[in-house]
Coordinates of C-alpha atoms and ligand atoms in Angstrom, one line a residue:
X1 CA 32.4 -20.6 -35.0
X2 CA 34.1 -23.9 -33.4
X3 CA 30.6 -24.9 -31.7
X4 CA 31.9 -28.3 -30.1
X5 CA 29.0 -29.2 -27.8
X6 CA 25.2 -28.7 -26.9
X7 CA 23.9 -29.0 -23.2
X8 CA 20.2 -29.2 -22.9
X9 CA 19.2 -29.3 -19.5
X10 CA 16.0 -29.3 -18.1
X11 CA 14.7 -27.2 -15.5
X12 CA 11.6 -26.9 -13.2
X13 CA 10.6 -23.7 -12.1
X14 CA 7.4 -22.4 -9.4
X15 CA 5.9 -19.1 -10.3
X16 CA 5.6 -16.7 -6.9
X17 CA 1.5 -16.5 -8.5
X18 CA -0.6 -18.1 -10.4
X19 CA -0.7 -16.6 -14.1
X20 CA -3.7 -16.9 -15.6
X21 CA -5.2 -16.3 -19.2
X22 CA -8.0 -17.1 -21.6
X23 CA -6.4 -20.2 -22.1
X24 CA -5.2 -21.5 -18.9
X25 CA -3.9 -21.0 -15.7
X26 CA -0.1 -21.9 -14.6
X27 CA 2.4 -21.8 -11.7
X28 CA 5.2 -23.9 -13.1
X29 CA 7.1 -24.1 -15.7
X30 CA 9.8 -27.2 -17.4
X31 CA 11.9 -25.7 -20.0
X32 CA 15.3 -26.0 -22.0
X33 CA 17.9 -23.9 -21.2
X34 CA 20.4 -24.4 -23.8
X35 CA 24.2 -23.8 -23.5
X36 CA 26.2 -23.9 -26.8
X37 CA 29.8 -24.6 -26.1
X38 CA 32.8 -23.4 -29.1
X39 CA 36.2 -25.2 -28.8
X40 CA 37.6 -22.7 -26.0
X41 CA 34.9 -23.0 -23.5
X42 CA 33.3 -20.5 -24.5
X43 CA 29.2 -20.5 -23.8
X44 CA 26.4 -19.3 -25.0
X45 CA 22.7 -19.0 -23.5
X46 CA 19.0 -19.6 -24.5
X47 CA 16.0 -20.4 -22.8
X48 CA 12.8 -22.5 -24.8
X49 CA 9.9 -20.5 -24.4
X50 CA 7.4 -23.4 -25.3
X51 CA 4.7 -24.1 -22.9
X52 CA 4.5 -27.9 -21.2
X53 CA 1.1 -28.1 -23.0
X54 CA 0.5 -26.8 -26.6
X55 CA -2.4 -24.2 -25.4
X56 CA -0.5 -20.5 -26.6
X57 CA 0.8 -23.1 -29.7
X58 CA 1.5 -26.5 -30.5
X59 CA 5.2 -26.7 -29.6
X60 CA 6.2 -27.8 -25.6
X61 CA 8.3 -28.6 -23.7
X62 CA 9.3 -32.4 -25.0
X63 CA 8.4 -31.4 -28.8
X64 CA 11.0 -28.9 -28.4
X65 CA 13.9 -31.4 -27.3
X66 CA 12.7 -33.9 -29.5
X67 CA 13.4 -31.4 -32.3
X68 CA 16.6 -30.5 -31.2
X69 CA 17.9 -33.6 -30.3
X70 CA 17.0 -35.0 -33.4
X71 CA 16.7 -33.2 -36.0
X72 CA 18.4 -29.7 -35.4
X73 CA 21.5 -30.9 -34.1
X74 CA 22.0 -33.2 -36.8
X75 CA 21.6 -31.0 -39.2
X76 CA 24.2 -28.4 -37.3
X77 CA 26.5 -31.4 -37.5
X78 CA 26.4 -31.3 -41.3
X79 CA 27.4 -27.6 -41.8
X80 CA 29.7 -25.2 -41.1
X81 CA 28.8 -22.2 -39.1
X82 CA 30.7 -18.9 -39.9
X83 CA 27.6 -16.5 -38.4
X84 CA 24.7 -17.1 -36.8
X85 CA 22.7 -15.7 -39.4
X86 CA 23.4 -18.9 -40.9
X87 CA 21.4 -21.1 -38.7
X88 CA 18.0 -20.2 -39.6
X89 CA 19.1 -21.3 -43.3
X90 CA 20.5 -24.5 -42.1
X91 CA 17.1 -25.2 -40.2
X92 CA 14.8 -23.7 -42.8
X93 CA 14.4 -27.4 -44.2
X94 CA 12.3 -28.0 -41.3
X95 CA 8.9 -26.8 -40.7
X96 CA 7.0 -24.9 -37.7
X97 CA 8.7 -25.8 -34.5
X98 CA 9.9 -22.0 -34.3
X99 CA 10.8 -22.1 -30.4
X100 CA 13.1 -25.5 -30.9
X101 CA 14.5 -23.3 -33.2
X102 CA 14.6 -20.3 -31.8
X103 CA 16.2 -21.8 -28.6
X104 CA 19.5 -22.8 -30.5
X105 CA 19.9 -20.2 -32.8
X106 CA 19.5 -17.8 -29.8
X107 CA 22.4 -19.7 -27.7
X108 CA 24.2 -19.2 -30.9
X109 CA 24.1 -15.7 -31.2
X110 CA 25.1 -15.1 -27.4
X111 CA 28.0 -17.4 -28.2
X112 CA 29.2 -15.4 -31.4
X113 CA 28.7 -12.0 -29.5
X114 CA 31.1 -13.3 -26.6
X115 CA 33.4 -14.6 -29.3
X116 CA 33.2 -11.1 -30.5
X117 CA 34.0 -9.0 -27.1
X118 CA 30.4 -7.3 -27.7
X119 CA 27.1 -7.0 -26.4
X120 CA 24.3 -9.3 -28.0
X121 CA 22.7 -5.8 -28.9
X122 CA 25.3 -4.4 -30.2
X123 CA 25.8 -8.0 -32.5
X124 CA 22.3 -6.8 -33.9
X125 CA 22.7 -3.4 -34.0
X126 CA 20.4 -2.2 -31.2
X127 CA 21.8 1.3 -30.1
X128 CA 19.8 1.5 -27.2
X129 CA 21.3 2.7 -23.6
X130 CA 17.8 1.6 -21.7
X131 CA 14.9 0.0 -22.7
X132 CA 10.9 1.1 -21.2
X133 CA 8.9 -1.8 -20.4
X134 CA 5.5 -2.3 -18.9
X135 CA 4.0 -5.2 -17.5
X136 CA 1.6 -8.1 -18.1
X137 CA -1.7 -8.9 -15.2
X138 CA -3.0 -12.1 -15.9
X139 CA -6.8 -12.7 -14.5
X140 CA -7.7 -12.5 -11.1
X141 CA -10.5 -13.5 -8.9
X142 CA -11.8 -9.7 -8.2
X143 CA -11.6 -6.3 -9.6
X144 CA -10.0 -5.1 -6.3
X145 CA -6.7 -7.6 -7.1
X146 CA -6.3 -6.2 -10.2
X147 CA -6.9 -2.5 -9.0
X148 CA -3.9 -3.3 -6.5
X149 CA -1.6 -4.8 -8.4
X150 CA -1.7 -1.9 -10.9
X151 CA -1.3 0.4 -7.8
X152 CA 1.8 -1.3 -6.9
X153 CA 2.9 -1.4 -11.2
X154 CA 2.4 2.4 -11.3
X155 CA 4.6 2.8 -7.7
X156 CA 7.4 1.0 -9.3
X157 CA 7.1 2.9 -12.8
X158 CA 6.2 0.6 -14.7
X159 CA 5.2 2.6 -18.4
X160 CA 2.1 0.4 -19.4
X161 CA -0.1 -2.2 -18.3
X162 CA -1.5 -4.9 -20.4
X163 CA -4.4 -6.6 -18.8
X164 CA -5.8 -10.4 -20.1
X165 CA -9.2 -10.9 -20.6
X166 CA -11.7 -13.0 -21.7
X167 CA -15.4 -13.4 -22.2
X168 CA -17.2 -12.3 -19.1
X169 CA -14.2 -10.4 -17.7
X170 CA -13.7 -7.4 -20.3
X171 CA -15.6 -4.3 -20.3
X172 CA -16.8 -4.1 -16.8
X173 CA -13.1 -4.7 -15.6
X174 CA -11.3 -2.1 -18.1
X175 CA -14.0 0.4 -17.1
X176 CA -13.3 -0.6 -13.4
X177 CA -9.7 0.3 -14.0
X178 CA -10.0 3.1 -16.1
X179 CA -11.8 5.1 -13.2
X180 CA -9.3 4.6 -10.7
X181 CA -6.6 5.1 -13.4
X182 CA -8.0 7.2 -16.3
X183 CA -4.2 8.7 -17.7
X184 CA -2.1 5.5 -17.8
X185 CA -1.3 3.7 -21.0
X186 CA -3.2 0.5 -21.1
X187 CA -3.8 -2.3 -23.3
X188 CA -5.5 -5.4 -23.1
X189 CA -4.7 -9.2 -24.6
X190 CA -7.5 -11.6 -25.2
X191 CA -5.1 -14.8 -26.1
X192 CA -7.4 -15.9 -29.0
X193 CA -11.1 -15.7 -26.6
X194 CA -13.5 -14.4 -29.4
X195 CA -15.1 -14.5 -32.5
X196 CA -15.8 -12.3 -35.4
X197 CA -19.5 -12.5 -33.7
X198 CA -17.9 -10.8 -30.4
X199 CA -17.2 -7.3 -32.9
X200 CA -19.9 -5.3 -31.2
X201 CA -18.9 -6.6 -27.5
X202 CA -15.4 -5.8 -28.6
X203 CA -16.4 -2.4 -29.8
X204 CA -17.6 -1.3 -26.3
X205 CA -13.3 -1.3 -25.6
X206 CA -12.9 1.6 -28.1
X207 CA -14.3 4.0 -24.8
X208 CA -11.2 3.7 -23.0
X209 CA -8.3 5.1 -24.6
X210 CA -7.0 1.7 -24.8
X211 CA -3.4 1.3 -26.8
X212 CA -4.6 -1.9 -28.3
X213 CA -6.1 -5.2 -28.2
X214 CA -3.9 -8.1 -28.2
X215 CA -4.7 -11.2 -30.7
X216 CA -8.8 -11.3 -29.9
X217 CA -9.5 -14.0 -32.3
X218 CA -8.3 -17.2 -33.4
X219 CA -4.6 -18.1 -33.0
X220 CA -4.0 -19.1 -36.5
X221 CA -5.9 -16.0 -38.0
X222 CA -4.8 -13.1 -40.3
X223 CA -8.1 -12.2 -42.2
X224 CA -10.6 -12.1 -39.8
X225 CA -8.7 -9.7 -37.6
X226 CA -8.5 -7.5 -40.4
X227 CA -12.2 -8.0 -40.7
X228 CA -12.8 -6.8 -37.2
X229 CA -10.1 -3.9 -37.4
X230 CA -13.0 -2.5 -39.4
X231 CA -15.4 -2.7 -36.6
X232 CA -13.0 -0.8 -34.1
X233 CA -10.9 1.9 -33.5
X234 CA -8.3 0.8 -31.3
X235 CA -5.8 -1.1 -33.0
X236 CA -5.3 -4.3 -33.0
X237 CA -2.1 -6.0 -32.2
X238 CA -1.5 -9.9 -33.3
X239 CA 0.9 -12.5 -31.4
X240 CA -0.3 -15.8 -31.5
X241 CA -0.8 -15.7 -35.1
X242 CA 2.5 -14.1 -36.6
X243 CA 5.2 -16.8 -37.4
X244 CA 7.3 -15.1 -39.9
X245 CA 7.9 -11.9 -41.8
X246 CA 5.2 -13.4 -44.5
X247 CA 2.8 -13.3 -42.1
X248 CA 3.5 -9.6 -41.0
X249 CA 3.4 -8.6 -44.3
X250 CA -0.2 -10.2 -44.8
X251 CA -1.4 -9.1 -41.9
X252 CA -0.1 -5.6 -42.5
X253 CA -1.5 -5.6 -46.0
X254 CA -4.8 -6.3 -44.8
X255 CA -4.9 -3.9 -42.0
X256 CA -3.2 -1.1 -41.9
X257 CA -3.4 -0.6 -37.8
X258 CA -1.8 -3.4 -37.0
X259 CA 1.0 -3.5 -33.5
X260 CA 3.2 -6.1 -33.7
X261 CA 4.0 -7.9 -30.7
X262 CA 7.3 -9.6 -30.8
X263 CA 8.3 -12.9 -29.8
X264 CA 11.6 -14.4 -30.5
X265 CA 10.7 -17.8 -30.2
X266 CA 7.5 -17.5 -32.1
X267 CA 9.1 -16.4 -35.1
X268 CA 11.9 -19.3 -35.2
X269 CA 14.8 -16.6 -33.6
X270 CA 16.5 -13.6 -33.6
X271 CA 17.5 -13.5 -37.9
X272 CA 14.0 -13.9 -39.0
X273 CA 12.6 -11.0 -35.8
X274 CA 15.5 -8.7 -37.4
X275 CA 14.3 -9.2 -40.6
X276 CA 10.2 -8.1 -39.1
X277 CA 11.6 -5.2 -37.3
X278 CA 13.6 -3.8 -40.6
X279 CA 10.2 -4.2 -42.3
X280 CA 8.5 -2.7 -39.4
X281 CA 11.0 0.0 -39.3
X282 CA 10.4 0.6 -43.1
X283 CA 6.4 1.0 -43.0
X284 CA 6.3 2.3 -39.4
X285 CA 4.5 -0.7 -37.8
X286 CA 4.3 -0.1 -34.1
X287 CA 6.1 -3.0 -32.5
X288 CA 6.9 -4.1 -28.9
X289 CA 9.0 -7.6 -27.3
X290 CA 6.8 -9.6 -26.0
X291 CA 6.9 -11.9 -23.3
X292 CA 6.6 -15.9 -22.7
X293 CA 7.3 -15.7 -18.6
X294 CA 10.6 -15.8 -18.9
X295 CA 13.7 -16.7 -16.7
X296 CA 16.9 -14.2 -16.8
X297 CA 18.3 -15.7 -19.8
X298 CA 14.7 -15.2 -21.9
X299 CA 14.6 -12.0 -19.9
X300 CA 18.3 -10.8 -21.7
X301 CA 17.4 -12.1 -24.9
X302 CA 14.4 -9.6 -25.2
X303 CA 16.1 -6.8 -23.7
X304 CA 18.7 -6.8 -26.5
X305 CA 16.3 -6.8 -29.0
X306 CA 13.9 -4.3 -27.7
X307 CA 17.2 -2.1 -28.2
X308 CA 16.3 -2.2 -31.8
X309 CA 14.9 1.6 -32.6
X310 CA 11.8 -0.3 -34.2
X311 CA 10.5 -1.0 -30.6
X312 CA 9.1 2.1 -30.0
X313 CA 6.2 0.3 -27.1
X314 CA 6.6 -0.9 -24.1
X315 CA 7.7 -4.4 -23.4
X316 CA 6.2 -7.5 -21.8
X317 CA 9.8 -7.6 -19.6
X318 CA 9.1 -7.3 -16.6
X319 CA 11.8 -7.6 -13.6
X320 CA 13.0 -11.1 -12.8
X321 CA 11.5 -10.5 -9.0
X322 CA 7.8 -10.1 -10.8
X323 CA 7.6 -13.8 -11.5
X324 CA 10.6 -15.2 -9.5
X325 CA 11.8 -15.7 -6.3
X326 CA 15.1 -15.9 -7.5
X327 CA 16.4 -15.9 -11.2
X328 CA 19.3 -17.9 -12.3
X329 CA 21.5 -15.3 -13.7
X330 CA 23.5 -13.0 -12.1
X331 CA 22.3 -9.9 -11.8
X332 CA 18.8 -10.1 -11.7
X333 CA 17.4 -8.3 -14.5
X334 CA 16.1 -5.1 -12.4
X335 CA 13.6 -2.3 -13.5
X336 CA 13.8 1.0 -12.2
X337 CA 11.0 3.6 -13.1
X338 CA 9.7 1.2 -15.9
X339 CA 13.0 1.4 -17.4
X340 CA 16.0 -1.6 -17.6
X341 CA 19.5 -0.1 -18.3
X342 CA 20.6 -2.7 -21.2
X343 CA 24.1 -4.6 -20.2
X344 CA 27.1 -3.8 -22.4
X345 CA 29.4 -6.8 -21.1
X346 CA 29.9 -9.5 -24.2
X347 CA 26.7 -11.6 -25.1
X348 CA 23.9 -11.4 -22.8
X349 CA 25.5 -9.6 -20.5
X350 CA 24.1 -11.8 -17.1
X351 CA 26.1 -14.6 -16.3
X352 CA 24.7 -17.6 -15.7
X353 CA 24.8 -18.7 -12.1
X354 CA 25.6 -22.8 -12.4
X355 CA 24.6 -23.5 -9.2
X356 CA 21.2 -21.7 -9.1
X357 CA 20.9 -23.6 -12.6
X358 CA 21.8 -26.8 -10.6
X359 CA 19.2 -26.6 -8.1
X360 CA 16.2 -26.5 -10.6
X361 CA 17.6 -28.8 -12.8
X362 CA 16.1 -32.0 -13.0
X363 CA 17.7 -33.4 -16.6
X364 CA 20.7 -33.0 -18.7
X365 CA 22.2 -34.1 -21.6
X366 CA 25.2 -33.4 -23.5
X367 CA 24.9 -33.6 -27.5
X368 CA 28.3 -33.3 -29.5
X369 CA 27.9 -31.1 -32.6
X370 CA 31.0 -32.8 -33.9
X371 CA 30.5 -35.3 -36.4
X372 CA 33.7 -36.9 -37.9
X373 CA 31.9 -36.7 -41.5
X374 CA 31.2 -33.0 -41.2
X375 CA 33.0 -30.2 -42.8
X376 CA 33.7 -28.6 -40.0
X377 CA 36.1 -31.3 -38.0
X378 CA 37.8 -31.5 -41.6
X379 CA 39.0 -28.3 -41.4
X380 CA 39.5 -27.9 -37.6
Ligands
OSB401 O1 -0.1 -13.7 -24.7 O2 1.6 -12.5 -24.3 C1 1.0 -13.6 -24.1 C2 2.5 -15.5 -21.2 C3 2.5 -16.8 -21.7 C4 1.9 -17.0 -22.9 C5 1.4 -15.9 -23.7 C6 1.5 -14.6 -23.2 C7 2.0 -14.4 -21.9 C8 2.0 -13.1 -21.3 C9 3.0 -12.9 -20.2 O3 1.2 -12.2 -21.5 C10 4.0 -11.9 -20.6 C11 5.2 -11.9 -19.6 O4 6.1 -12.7 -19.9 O5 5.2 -11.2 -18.7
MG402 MG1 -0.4 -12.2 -26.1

């Protein structure tokens, strides 16, 4: 693919609110965006979605650039890349640290999709003209907040809401909800807040229609989900805890109900999340993209993917003006009735405005993926 160079840069970013969960509360965000740059200027785009502290996992901000800078990028400077698929092979050697990985590969695959003249969904295979998407309410101080904000969600279309919770702040506030808004589809995500002891307070959820309930229990658990799954009706969905297509399948073996909730970067990239939704596709596992507060670029990379026909739920993607103030791609990344129409210009299809990306920046550093011993200069 001629990839010559690798900018990391580090930006700082304020959240317009607050977002809080079961596991913290947070109104900025530092992050890598990565640019991958072939041998006629071409670019390509991704965006870490690793916390600064390891509380949704235990990558961050600085484990991912410590990865990248030294150990994935060496290892890209040992091997030739013909296809993007090829990266997650090359960086298979390493374990974990699925968003450092996830981060390159991604920038990777925007880069070959330009190289190609076609959209990023179309380099997939998502046939998709528009994707649905719902939206993601993080705790608030009263009832009457969150009764708002759904008000204003529901005026704008959006096609489901996913409410957090956590002990102390479940029932009584889905019940709230559900009798000002008994028909829309709703789900709730407990980011890991319970225990296998919590099954009958749990259970109480099965009374409102809900579509799910996201990752209750512990973030590294499979079998005690399934355990639970037993205890409820409403089915259980898993993020936090699925890594891999091996852990789909084990989670999927042991419960049959399972929703799969889809996160690039906690799977290590796009390759191994094509390889889940095939198998998803295959057994008809309900799946949906996920979201990690994203900026445009994030934002992009799960709209091309949610064009996969696998994704038959709503999304976490919510517009860029739900979080931002402004993004740093151009356009914003827009939802209209709940729906985003997918972009069919090569890559992405946002371009990357470098002087928004300026302004938030606060580090950068250029890596050559060059080396004179690689295989790739050889033949160049
Ligand atoms: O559990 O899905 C989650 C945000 C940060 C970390 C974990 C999660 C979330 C969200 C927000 O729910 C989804 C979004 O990007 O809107
Ligand atoms: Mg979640």
């Amino acid at each position: 693919m001629g990839i010559e160079r690798i900018i990391l840069r580090k930006v700082r970013v304020k959240m317009k609110n607050p977002f809080r969960t079961s596991f913290s509360s947070q109104q900025t965000r530092e992050l890598y965006v990565v640019e991958v740059i072939d041998k006629n200027n071409l670019s390509g785009w991704c965006e870490s979605v690793a916390g600064m502290y390891p509380w949704y996992s235990e990558e961050t901000t600085e484990s991912v650039r410590h990865i990248i800078e030294d150990i994935l990028v060496p290892l890209m400077r040992k091997s030739v890349i013909t296809h993007p698929k090829e990266v997650s092979n090359i960086f298979s050697v390493v374990r974990g640290n699925n968003m450092a990985k996830a981060v390159v590969e991604g920038a990777v695959w925007d880069l070959f999709s330009k190289q190609q003249g076609i959209s990023l969904a179309q380099a997939i295979g998502g046939t998709k003209k528009e994707v649905e998407v719902g939206v993601s309410i993080g705790l608030q101080d009263d009832v009457q907040k969150t009764l708002s904000l759904i008000a204003m969600y529901m005026k704008e279309g959006y096609k489901r809401v996913k409410l957090k919770i956590e002990p102390g702040n479940d029932v009584e506030l889905v019940q709230a909800v559900r009798e000002v808004f008994p028909d829309i589809q709703l789900m709730v995500d407990a980011n890991s807040a319970y225990a296998l002891e919590d099954a009958s307070q749990l259970a109480k959820l099965d009374h409102y229609n809900l579509t799910m309930i996201e990752q209750p229990l512990a973030y590294n658990d499979i079998f005690d989900h399934a355990d639970l799954q037993k205890e409820l009706k409403t089915p259980l969905c898993l993020d936090e805890s699925l890594h891999s297509l091996d852990d789909v399948i084990k989670a999927y073996k042991l419960n049959k109900n399972l929703i799969v909730n889809l996160k690039i970067g906690r799977v290590g990239g796009i390759t191994e999340s094509l390889k889940i939704h095939d198998y998803c596709l295959a057994h008809n596992i309900p799946m949906w993209c996920g979201g990690m507060l994203e900026l445009g670029i994030g934002r992009a990379h799960n709209i091309a993917m949610t064009t996969l026909p696998a994704f038959t739920l709503p999304g976490d993607t919510a517009a860029s003006s739900n979080y931002w103030l402004e993004d740093i791609i151009e356009p914003e990344v827009i939802v209209e009735d709940g729906i985003i129409k997918v972009p069919t210009t090569p890559g992405i299809g946002y371009a990357v405005n470098y002087e928004k990306l300026k302004a938030v920046t606060i580090s950068e550093k250029v890596l050559s993926v060059v080396d004179e011993k690689s295989s790739y200069s050889a033949l160049s």
